XYZ file of C-alpha atoms in Angstrom:
671
model
C 6.001 -121.674 45.334
C 3.204 -120.036 43.212
C 2.197 -118.002 46.018
C 6.077 -116.950 45.428
C 5.477 -115.994 42.119
C 2.433 -114.073 42.278
C 4.036 -112.328 44.458
C 7.143 -111.743 42.104
C 4.514 -110.373 39.566
C 2.759 -108.161 41.416
C 6.303 -106.462 42.543
C 7.425 -106.709 38.379
C 3.675 -104.811 37.521
C 4.109 -102.180 40.170
C 7.432 -101.243 39.276
C 6.448 -101.094 35.739
C 3.717 -99.190 36.352
C 5.783 -96.825 38.641
C 8.156 -96.343 35.678
C 5.568 -95.438 33.244
C 3.819 -92.780 35.662
C 7.482 -91.381 35.745
C 7.528 -90.654 32.479
C 4.310 -89.305 32.329
C 5.179 -86.834 35.056
C 8.190 -86.209 32.938
C 6.922 -85.845 29.511
C 4.140 -83.652 31.671
C 7.602 -81.235 32.998
C 8.662 -81.131 29.796
C 5.409 -80.048 28.263
C 4.869 -77.489 31.004
C 8.238 -76.191 30.413
C 7.567 -75.390 26.940
C 4.558 -73.796 26.530
C 5.987 -71.847 29.245
C 8.638 -71.009 27.224
C 6.742 -70.844 24.277
C 4.930 -67.893 26.327
C 7.980 -66.017 27.214
C 8.826 -66.726 23.869
C 5.167 -64.920 21.963
C 5.332 -62.552 24.866
C 8.409 -60.935 24.674
C 7.686 -61.314 21.116
C 4.557 -59.388 21.401
C 6.298 -56.610 23.503
C 9.427 -56.111 21.425
C 7.963 -56.101 18.069
C 3.967 -56.188 18.056
C 3.375 -53.532 20.684
C 7.140 -51.541 20.903
C 6.627 -48.572 19.710
C 3.187 -47.819 22.072
C 5.437 -48.703 24.967
C 8.394 -46.783 24.101
C 6.094 -43.563 23.706
C 4.364 -44.401 26.804
C 7.301 -44.911 28.455
C 8.761 -41.510 27.107
C 5.751 -39.845 27.673
C 5.952 -40.957 31.797
C 9.715 -40.189 32.024
C 9.763 -37.102 29.660
C 8.211 -33.504 29.733
C 7.806 -31.784 25.876
C 7.346 -27.845 25.580
C 6.233 -26.740 22.215
C 8.364 -23.516 21.717
C 7.430 -20.546 19.419
C 10.719 -20.001 16.882
C 12.089 -16.379 16.510
C 9.586 -14.060 14.013
C 10.961 -12.488 10.841
C 12.528 -9.380 10.492
C 10.565 -6.468 9.874
C 12.709 -3.589 7.773
C 11.952 -0.072 6.528
C 13.204 0.871 2.827
C 16.188 1.858 3.884
C 16.812 -1.451 6.552
C 16.211 -0.278 9.629
C 15.160 -2.899 12.314
C 11.112 -1.741 12.901
C 10.699 -5.166 14.415
C 12.882 -7.922 15.755
C 12.989 -11.221 18.385
C 15.135 -11.213 21.134
C 15.114 -14.204 23.635
C 13.834 -13.873 26.849
C 13.490 -16.497 29.904
C 10.270 -18.094 30.607
C 9.534 -19.641 34.589
C 7.660 -23.159 33.888
C 7.166 -25.715 36.757
C 6.519 -29.200 37.453
C 4.182 -29.635 40.158
C 4.688 -33.006 40.676
C 8.103 -32.669 42.318
C 7.132 -29.485 44.322
C 7.258 -30.332 48.105
C 6.155 -27.330 49.259
C 3.862 -25.910 47.045
C 2.947 -22.795 49.327
C 6.706 -22.102 50.311
C 7.649 -22.230 46.584
C 4.304 -19.737 45.080
C 5.263 -17.244 48.037
C 8.444 -17.341 46.475
C 7.116 -16.770 42.856
C 4.567 -14.691 43.398
C 7.498 -12.137 45.334
C 10.129 -12.588 42.307
C 7.842 -12.226 39.253
C 4.799 -9.706 41.053
C 2.519 -12.518 40.837
C -1.040 -13.435 42.077
C 0.388 -15.911 45.020
C -3.285 -17.370 45.123
C -2.805 -17.718 41.021
C 0.697 -19.165 41.616
C -0.678 -21.639 44.059
C -3.336 -22.871 42.161
C -1.119 -23.878 38.974
C 1.540 -25.545 41.664
C -1.176 -27.607 43.625
C -2.246 -29.240 40.592
C -1.583 -33.099 39.830
C -0.352 -32.120 35.988
C 3.425 -32.556 36.106
C 3.671 -28.870 33.839
C 2.847 -25.413 33.988
C 3.625 -21.966 33.063
C 4.301 -19.625 35.372
C 5.261 -16.153 33.722
C 6.334 -15.768 29.808
C 9.657 -13.953 28.844
C 10.433 -11.692 32.431
C 12.840 -9.263 32.146
C 16.680 -10.401 33.197
C 16.661 -8.828 36.357
C 13.566 -11.443 37.275
C 15.770 -14.331 35.508
C 18.473 -13.734 37.713
C 16.377 -14.262 40.737
C 14.767 -17.361 39.868
C 17.984 -18.463 39.045
C 19.618 -17.644 42.709
C 16.502 -19.341 44.243
C 16.714 -22.561 42.627
C 13.608 -23.562 43.829
C 12.776 -27.772 42.784
C 10.615 -28.739 40.048
C 11.205 -24.615 38.458
C 12.797 -24.282 35.505
C 13.903 -21.019 33.278
C 13.783 -21.909 29.174
C 14.390 -19.590 26.588
C 11.716 -18.076 24.383
C 11.779 -15.413 21.400
C 10.448 -12.213 22.706
C 9.239 -9.415 19.921
C 10.916 -6.069 20.449
C 10.067 -2.933 18.773
C 13.630 -0.277 18.773
C 11.779 2.643 18.338
C 9.111 2.039 20.898
C 5.521 3.994 19.230
C 7.309 4.446 16.313
C 4.915 3.144 13.438
C 3.291 1.414 15.835
C -0.211 1.476 14.007
C 1.091 0.161 11.021
C 3.419 -3.022 13.058
C 0.999 -4.056 15.471
C 2.140 -6.636 17.972
C 2.001 -10.088 18.910
C 0.042 -11.992 22.004
C 1.925 -14.350 24.140
C 1.657 -17.251 21.741
C 4.234 -15.157 19.250
C 0.587 -14.738 16.498
C 0.084 -11.549 15.004
C -2.609 -10.009 16.493
C -2.620 -6.668 14.830
C -0.971 -4.444 12.274
C 1.543 -6.182 10.111
C 2.069 -8.656 12.436
C -1.355 -10.021 11.515
C -1.411 -9.391 7.677
C 1.694 -11.221 7.638
C 1.001 -13.485 10.625
C 2.777 -16.595 8.032
C 5.818 -14.861 6.256
C 6.909 -13.959 9.579
C 6.272 -16.961 12.397
C 9.269 -19.541 12.296
C 8.144 -23.494 12.981
C 7.784 -24.172 16.213
C 10.602 -26.577 18.300
C 10.394 -28.996 20.749
C 11.926 -28.182 23.721
C 11.946 -31.722 26.008
C 14.135 -32.922 29.470
C 14.160 -36.745 31.079
C 13.881 -37.798 34.370
C 15.446 -41.229 36.205
C 12.970 -43.089 38.254
C 13.515 -40.998 41.045
C 11.961 -37.931 39.014
C 15.685 -36.124 38.750
C 16.094 -34.256 35.274
C 18.487 -35.554 33.477
C 19.489 -34.147 30.682
C 17.909 -31.146 27.957
C 17.582 -31.156 24.320
C 15.918 -29.093 21.542
C 14.390 -30.312 19.038
C 14.219 -28.705 15.378
C 11.533 -28.827 12.884
C 11.907 -31.647 10.493
C 10.843 -29.621 7.599
C 14.164 -28.641 6.245
C 12.672 -24.704 5.952
C 12.179 -23.498 8.942
C 13.119 -20.015 8.184
C 10.471 -17.283 8.825
C 10.979 -14.491 6.194
C 11.629 -10.907 6.553
C 9.334 -8.029 5.556
C 10.759 -5.111 3.525
C 8.691 -1.997 4.057
C 7.827 1.130 1.859
C 7.625 3.303 5.481
C 10.477 5.723 5.095
C 11.559 5.362 9.538
C 13.157 9.252 9.005
C 9.965 10.490 7.196
C 7.732 8.030 9.876
C 9.813 10.080 12.819
C 9.294 13.618 11.732
C 5.085 12.794 10.561
C 4.698 11.514 14.043
C 6.995 14.487 15.945
C 4.910 17.229 13.832
C 1.273 15.545 14.098
C 1.864 15.158 17.744
C 2.574 18.686 18.400
C -0.046 19.809 16.531
C -2.412 17.824 18.231
C -1.264 19.063 21.467
C -0.819 22.756 20.241
C -4.809 22.921 19.299
C -6.075 20.552 22.096
C -7.273 18.004 19.257
C -8.824 15.012 20.130
C -6.702 13.112 18.243
C -5.040 13.065 14.445
C -3.490 11.587 11.490
C -1.657 12.012 8.515
C -0.311 9.792 5.224
C 2.683 10.812 2.877
C 2.402 8.965 -0.515
C 4.455 8.364 -3.291
C 1.305 9.286 -5.933
C 3.500 7.438 -8.360
C 3.466 4.390 -6.976
C 0.873 4.408 -4.218
C 4.092 3.490 -1.749
C 3.412 4.662 1.354
C 5.702 6.150 2.910
C 4.843 7.365 6.264
C 1.266 6.384 8.527
C 0.737 7.844 11.738
C -2.047 7.925 14.203
C -2.346 10.248 17.470
C -2.181 9.437 20.270
C -0.129 6.613 19.931
C 1.376 3.414 22.135
C 4.300 1.568 22.514
C 4.041 -2.124 21.523
C 6.837 -3.375 23.513
C 3.770 -3.039 26.624
C -0.031 -3.088 25.294
C -1.117 -4.095 28.939
C -4.393 -2.288 29.671
C -4.354 -0.848 26.237
C -7.968 -1.059 24.691
C -8.366 -1.275 20.622
C -9.738 2.043 20.775
C -5.897 3.329 21.448
C -4.029 0.774 18.725
C -6.895 0.842 15.911
C -5.718 2.284 12.753
C -8.229 4.510 12.145
C -6.157 6.071 9.081
C -7.688 2.467 7.337
C -10.474 1.750 9.464
C -12.336 4.806 10.673
C -14.425 6.695 7.435
C -16.005 10.477 8.131
C -17.547 13.157 6.193
C -14.883 14.127 3.990
C -16.073 18.354 3.961
C -14.232 20.027 1.156
C -11.694 18.135 0.598
C -14.286 16.514 -2.032
C -14.525 19.144 -4.221
C -11.437 18.592 -5.958
C -13.069 15.582 -6.985
C -16.372 17.143 -8.294
C -14.359 19.245 -10.090
C -12.039 17.014 -12.043
C -15.393 14.782 -13.007
C -16.739 18.006 -14.573
C -14.120 19.021 -16.275
C -13.435 15.425 -17.733
C -16.760 15.547 -19.120
C -17.056 19.038 -20.134
C -19.599 20.082 -18.505
C -17.909 22.758 -17.149
C -14.540 24.914 -18.049
C -12.465 26.361 -15.867
C -13.858 29.983 -16.315
C -16.841 28.974 -16.405
C -19.288 31.565 -13.720
C -21.462 30.505 -11.673
C -23.525 32.663 -9.005
C -23.213 31.957 -5.424
C -26.186 33.248 -3.561
C -24.874 36.053 -1.841
C -23.805 32.817 0.697
C -27.471 31.315 0.972
C -28.962 28.703 -1.374
C -32.626 27.233 -0.527
C -32.446 23.672 -2.146
C -36.180 21.785 -1.532
C -36.528 22.255 2.322
C -32.966 23.001 3.042
C -30.735 26.345 3.055
C -26.609 26.306 2.236
C -24.385 28.394 3.441
C -20.772 29.249 2.718
C -18.558 28.183 5.531
C -17.996 30.965 7.603
C -21.221 32.716 6.592
C -18.990 34.221 3.642
C -21.006 36.116 1.063
C -19.849 35.139 -2.431
C -21.496 36.440 -5.803
C -20.623 35.503 -8.899
C -17.271 32.859 -8.579
C -15.416 31.422 -11.789
C -14.418 27.550 -10.990
C -11.284 28.372 -10.637
C -12.315 30.470 -7.360
C -14.980 27.855 -6.142
C -12.044 26.009 -5.274
C -10.002 28.607 -4.311
C -12.732 30.245 -1.655
C -13.684 26.681 -1.205
C -17.561 27.702 -1.999
C -20.367 24.822 -0.891
C -22.604 26.100 -3.716
C -21.061 26.939 -6.227
C -19.871 23.366 -5.695
C -23.420 22.202 -5.143
C -24.715 23.859 -8.754
C -21.217 22.044 -10.383
C -22.736 18.777 -9.402
C -26.378 19.721 -10.097
C -25.442 20.811 -13.957
C -23.592 17.137 -13.865
C -26.517 15.239 -12.412
C -26.154 12.803 -10.182
C -25.651 9.573 -12.577
C -22.442 11.134 -13.586
C -21.287 12.133 -10.123
C -22.126 8.530 -8.711
C -19.829 6.801 -11.579
C -16.816 9.508 -10.737
C -16.938 9.169 -6.812
C -16.938 5.253 -7.854
C -13.895 5.878 -10.194
C -11.477 7.789 -7.510
C -12.255 4.436 -5.488
C -14.625 5.559 -2.942
C -17.093 3.410 -1.244
C -14.507 0.308 -2.171
C -11.753 -0.733 -0.135
C -7.917 0.229 -1.292
C -6.699 -3.256 -1.065
C -3.440 -1.617 0.999
C -1.995 -4.500 2.697
C -3.513 -3.807 6.573
C -6.076 -5.911 8.031
C -9.372 -3.880 9.259
C -10.007 -1.555 5.975
C -13.637 -0.079 5.584
C -14.953 0.586 2.207
C -16.759 3.915 3.555
C -19.626 4.564 3.043
C -21.845 5.738 -0.606
C -25.192 5.250 -0.447
C -26.139 4.265 -3.666
C -27.239 6.971 -5.904
C -31.118 5.901 -6.678
C -31.473 6.745 -2.999
C -30.560 10.412 -3.560
C -32.407 13.133 -3.286
C -31.670 16.647 -4.776
C -30.451 17.644 -1.525
C -28.006 14.886 -1.124
C -26.462 15.696 -5.013
C -25.729 19.505 -3.446
C -24.640 18.104 -0.290
C -22.348 15.559 -1.245
C -20.404 17.704 -3.386
C -18.951 19.680 -0.760
C -18.619 16.561 1.533
C -21.143 15.793 3.730
C -23.768 12.725 3.147
C -21.047 10.899 2.065
C -17.910 9.037 4.405
C -14.521 7.932 3.342
C -11.236 6.613 4.661
C -8.137 8.756 5.156
C -6.670 5.920 2.931
C -9.417 6.537 0.175
C -8.935 10.296 0.017
C -5.027 10.846 -0.289
C -5.262 7.673 -2.662
C -7.687 9.831 -4.850
C -5.316 13.091 -5.097
C -2.399 11.190 -5.587
C -4.742 10.553 -8.557
C -4.759 13.904 -9.759
C -0.942 14.478 -9.215
C 0.027 11.033 -11.300
C -2.072 12.588 -14.428
C -5.238 10.763 -13.619
C -4.410 7.387 -12.975
C -5.547 5.861 -9.762
C -2.636 3.411 -7.910
C -3.488 0.700 -5.538
C -1.404 1.849 -1.976
C 0.872 -0.942 -0.284
C 2.818 -1.381 3.214
C 5.275 -3.613 2.017
C 8.100 -3.651 -0.807
C 9.437 -7.370 -0.548
C 9.174 -10.392 1.190
C 12.719 -11.943 1.734
C 14.244 -15.126 3.398
C 16.588 -15.121 6.328
C 19.339 -14.536 4.080
C 17.864 -11.624 2.597
C 17.247 -13.432 -0.603
C 14.210 -11.644 -2.081
C 11.272 -14.237 -2.026
C 8.466 -12.290 -3.367
C 8.820 -8.814 -4.965
C 5.607 -6.402 -5.077
C 5.498 -3.527 -7.673
C 2.935 -0.499 -8.747
C -0.262 -1.669 -9.365
C -2.694 0.629 -11.254
C -6.431 0.121 -10.244
C -7.986 2.519 -13.438
C -7.470 5.655 -15.115
C -9.819 7.927 -14.153
C -8.970 11.585 -15.638
C -7.248 12.464 -18.195
C -4.182 14.394 -17.966
C -5.175 17.205 -19.282
C -7.907 17.237 -17.204
C -5.483 16.288 -14.199
C -3.126 19.161 -14.954
C -5.752 21.862 -15.417
C -6.565 20.920 -11.604
C -3.317 20.936 -10.367
C -3.326 24.296 -11.624
C -6.136 25.320 -9.718
C -5.245 23.394 -6.442
C -2.024 24.950 -7.044
C -3.586 28.935 -6.528
C -5.379 27.289 -3.488
C -2.158 27.591 -1.961
C -0.101 30.305 -4.011
C -2.971 32.848 -3.735
C -3.138 35.150 -1.693
C -6.578 34.751 -0.433
C -6.962 31.058 -1.236
C -7.964 28.868 1.851
C -4.651 26.897 1.936
C -1.835 29.827 2.227
C -0.891 28.151 5.240
C 0.332 25.188 3.054
C 2.888 27.495 1.219
C 6.561 25.741 1.125
C 9.332 28.070 0.097
C 10.555 27.897 -3.153
C 8.209 24.768 -4.207
C 4.981 25.274 -6.467
C 2.272 23.489 -3.493
C -1.027 21.910 -5.026
C -3.193 21.438 -2.194
C -7.282 21.382 -0.952
C -8.575 22.509 3.000
C -11.540 20.386 4.478
C -13.332 21.249 7.475
C -16.390 18.284 8.186
C -18.794 18.721 10.698
C -19.271 15.736 13.224
C -22.712 13.834 12.783
C -24.818 15.109 16.221
C -26.511 11.493 16.035
C -28.587 12.638 19.630
C -30.007 15.377 17.675
C -29.552 14.599 14.581
C -28.060 17.442 12.860
C -24.226 18.486 11.736
C -22.928 19.903 14.953
C -21.188 23.494 14.496
C -18.602 22.758 17.940
C -17.563 19.543 16.716
C -15.241 19.229 13.305
C -12.481 17.696 11.443
C -9.964 19.398 9.996
C -8.035 18.164 7.113
C -4.920 19.423 4.270
C -4.360 17.497 1.244
C -1.559 18.040 -1.140
C 1.225 17.345 -3.143
C 4.003 18.730 -4.375
C 6.055 20.032 -6.337
C 3.089 20.409 -8.333
C 4.511 19.831 -11.637
C 6.120 16.782 -10.877
C 4.805 15.041 -7.621
C 6.825 12.991 -5.738
C 5.109 13.713 -2.181
C 1.286 13.955 -1.303
C 0.311 14.240 2.331
C -2.922 13.962 3.733
C -2.893 15.531 7.232
C -6.303 15.398 9.832
C -7.068 16.890 12.945
C -9.902 15.606 15.124
C -12.095 18.027 17.288
C -9.460 20.813 17.618
C -10.722 22.931 20.060
C -8.779 26.254 18.990
C -8.353 27.092 14.887
C -11.040 25.114 13.693
C -10.556 25.692 10.115
C -8.698 22.951 7.628
C -6.684 26.143 6.885
C -5.679 27.526 9.506
C -5.109 23.909 11.499
C -3.975 21.235 9.238
C -2.188 23.442 6.547
C 0.427 24.512 8.802
C 1.515 20.724 9.887
C 1.294 19.519 6.003
C 3.741 22.730 5.777
C 5.976 21.518 7.969
C 6.182 18.110 7.291
C 6.633 19.109 3.553
C 9.751 21.356 4.444
C 11.264 18.568 6.941
C 11.062 16.009 3.547
C 12.813 18.453 1.591
C 15.747 19.203 4.416
C 15.442 15.042 4.833
C 16.229 14.543 1.446
C 18.649 16.595 -0.869
C 18.357 13.557 -3.788
C 15.279 12.764 -5.351
C 12.850 10.520 -2.855
C 12.741 7.464 -5.366
C 16.803 7.072 -5.001
C 17.182 6.162 -1.269
C 18.503 3.185 -0.671
C 15.825 0.169 -0.464
C 17.825 -2.157 2.047
C 20.617 -1.862 4.126
C 21.604 -4.585 6.728
C 22.161 -2.678 10.152
C 23.328 0.298 7.976
C 27.183 -1.431 7.276
C 26.567 -3.883 4.570
C 24.624 -3.114 1.285
C 22.142 -5.912 0.777
C 20.874 -6.653 -2.564
C 17.676 -8.100 -2.506
C 17.618 -10.778 -5.308
C 15.215 -13.882 -6.434
C 16.248 -15.131 -10.014
C 17.030 -11.784 -12.549
C 14.640 -9.263 -10.205
C 16.126 -6.824 -7.535
C 14.831 -4.934 -5.419
C 14.674 -1.471 -6.596
C 12.493 1.604 -7.210
C 10.027 1.706 -9.485
C 10.754 4.557 -11.457
C 14.840 4.499 -10.313
C 17.001 4.511 -13.739
C 21.054 3.510 -13.311
C 22.484 7.373 -13.696
C 25.036 7.859 -15.803
C 27.777 9.853 -13.976
C 30.115 10.602 -17.415
C 29.211 14.574 -19.598
C 26.967 17.383 -18.436
C 25.131 16.457 -14.776
C 21.291 16.170 -14.495
C 20.072 19.094 -12.630
C 16.433 19.647 -12.985
C 14.542 18.500 -10.037
C 16.928 20.112 -7.812
C 16.608 23.192 -5.859
C 18.589 26.374 -6.463
C 21.157 25.085 -3.256
C 21.363 21.455 -4.728
C 22.572 22.197 -8.232
C 24.600 25.017 -6.822
C 26.553 21.829 -4.559
C 26.418 19.528 -7.381
C 28.356 21.695 -9.759
C 30.592 22.882 -7.812
C 30.909 18.978 -6.716
C 31.877 19.053 -10.944
C 33.606 21.899 -11.212
C 30.664 23.205 -13.476
C 29.980 26.842 -13.534
C 26.177 27.004 -13.308
C 24.193 30.264 -14.872
C 21.206 30.503 -12.663
C 17.296 32.424 -13.932
C 14.156 31.847 -12.222
C 13.305 30.220 -8.894
C 12.036 26.936 -7.384
C 13.034 23.762 -9.016
C 15.454 23.127 -12.184
C 12.532 22.349 -14.461
C 15.143 22.152 -18.130
C 19.258 22.891 -18.678
C 21.683 23.531 -21.525
C 23.846 21.344 -22.301
C 21.445 18.437 -21.805
C 22.605 15.889 -19.284
C 25.074 13.506 -20.119
C 26.033 16.003 -23.268
C 29.773 15.973 -23.293
C 31.617 18.444 -21.831
C 34.197 20.040 -23.183
C 36.551 23.115 -22.114
C 33.461 25.657 -20.846
C 32.081 23.791 -18.153
C 28.765 26.119 -17.657
C 25.451 25.026 -17.686
C 22.014 27.380 -18.043
C 19.603 25.774 -16.091
C 16.044 27.394 -15.515
C 14.126 27.072 -12.504
C 10.220 27.190 -12.018
C 7.628 27.338 -8.926
C 4.782 26.169 -11.354
C 5.406 25.188 -14.908
């Protein structure tokens, strides 16, 4: 019985132990699942919350392709609203090499359609990357070919392409942009930050098999995504006739090249600036910087006799000479130290007045005036007229020219610089300086951009005429203008070929020898011919500079460049029946006139005033033909005396009209 009890106890103990073991196992299983649950929750929290954004970006990067696309650039307008530079949309070709099954075959098709090098295309399509550009901004015909081919992994996307509607017109001013739509030359470079817009993102997603699901364009988050438009001082009509006349002259004279600038002397506005030879900014492939360099502001050269008016102006201002003073010109040979100065074309002048020194362009007479004034004062006025420093024109690459410090001058330097040798200037410096004479002795800063407008053509910034300094007094400027008028109007003046009928022209010829560095002397064969001037002489509205580089015939400024000045001047007068400054400033598409307004400012000419249409018309400043036409339109009987430009009238403008609708108008060539 005890044995049976002991056995029962053992069974009971085993049962209890088994029960405890089962309980333990249940607890352990529960703990295992609890820990697993906590781990899963923690991992989910980490993935969903802590690392969610990082993983989302990683997934997006794996399944989405994103391209940065340039926005359209702003429009460049001339002063009348003509579009000189615009952006048009063009197709570009890109590819995802990872999705191309047969890179060799696809490369052959692409190379054939787009006229590309097969090896270059194959190298791109064999890349492990998932994106590459194949061609940017292709033609519509090429785009249609790519679309028809429907090649797997090859896509078309739209990009803005810079386009210059007038081709070569004003190319050196406008410049051009690169493939990345970044301005590389000219105004495109100078005002790149204003013209460029904010970049856009082009993206497409793919499923697990790599199939493209959708295409999406994301605009910049910046509220102001708009680019800005430029409104220039340039008049495309004047620019066209200047470029045409210059090109004809370069071809006719067999010249290496040439340039011409037209400026409003009272404001500093550049109305036209042309370089020859030109280039088409729509296609710069294969061109070198020599072709697109804006030589009017980058190149400097000896000005020759065009420098003489500034010498005479300085001497008059300092009261060192009077225009009637006489100088013996040594019959054509004047020795200074070890140098002998000769007159141009070996002329032999005796005694000349200051007025005649300019009219005949005497080197020796100029040298003697400079010697009488002294090198320090002469140097001072050279600087006052702006030579040796940049004008500050709003174009890239301007050169300051080359003026040696006066302390390094020797006696012969003073004499030679007097007639424009041994000093180097830029074309923009030269026309700015002669414009100071036309502007009563006040030097203005030249400028190209008149205003910056937003996409709605509302003015953002207005540029107004800037006075640099007063160089000479109005009286001296007027007397010098009279002398320069003789250069053109006199039968024996060197500038007679620049005459414009019924208009008083003031001007100066110049022929500068190029320095032959290999021989260390000035060349008699390689020259630059120039003519600079302004009109009408009594109230200048236009200043023009024409330079021909190495003409093969007519190697003198008076016979090579002066006729070009005349032709441009006549065409400007025919083009503008009214005052140039009264032309429209901005018209959108030449249809809807747009006011460029910012706060209380409106973009208008600096000297323009609102015309009062009541009473007697204002005839001053008009030619006889223009005055007759205006009088006829107002039923006014015109009594005319003299010829040239209207300088005064009776009754005065805006006088109330009575029964007698008669006006006496006096016209003069030189007031």
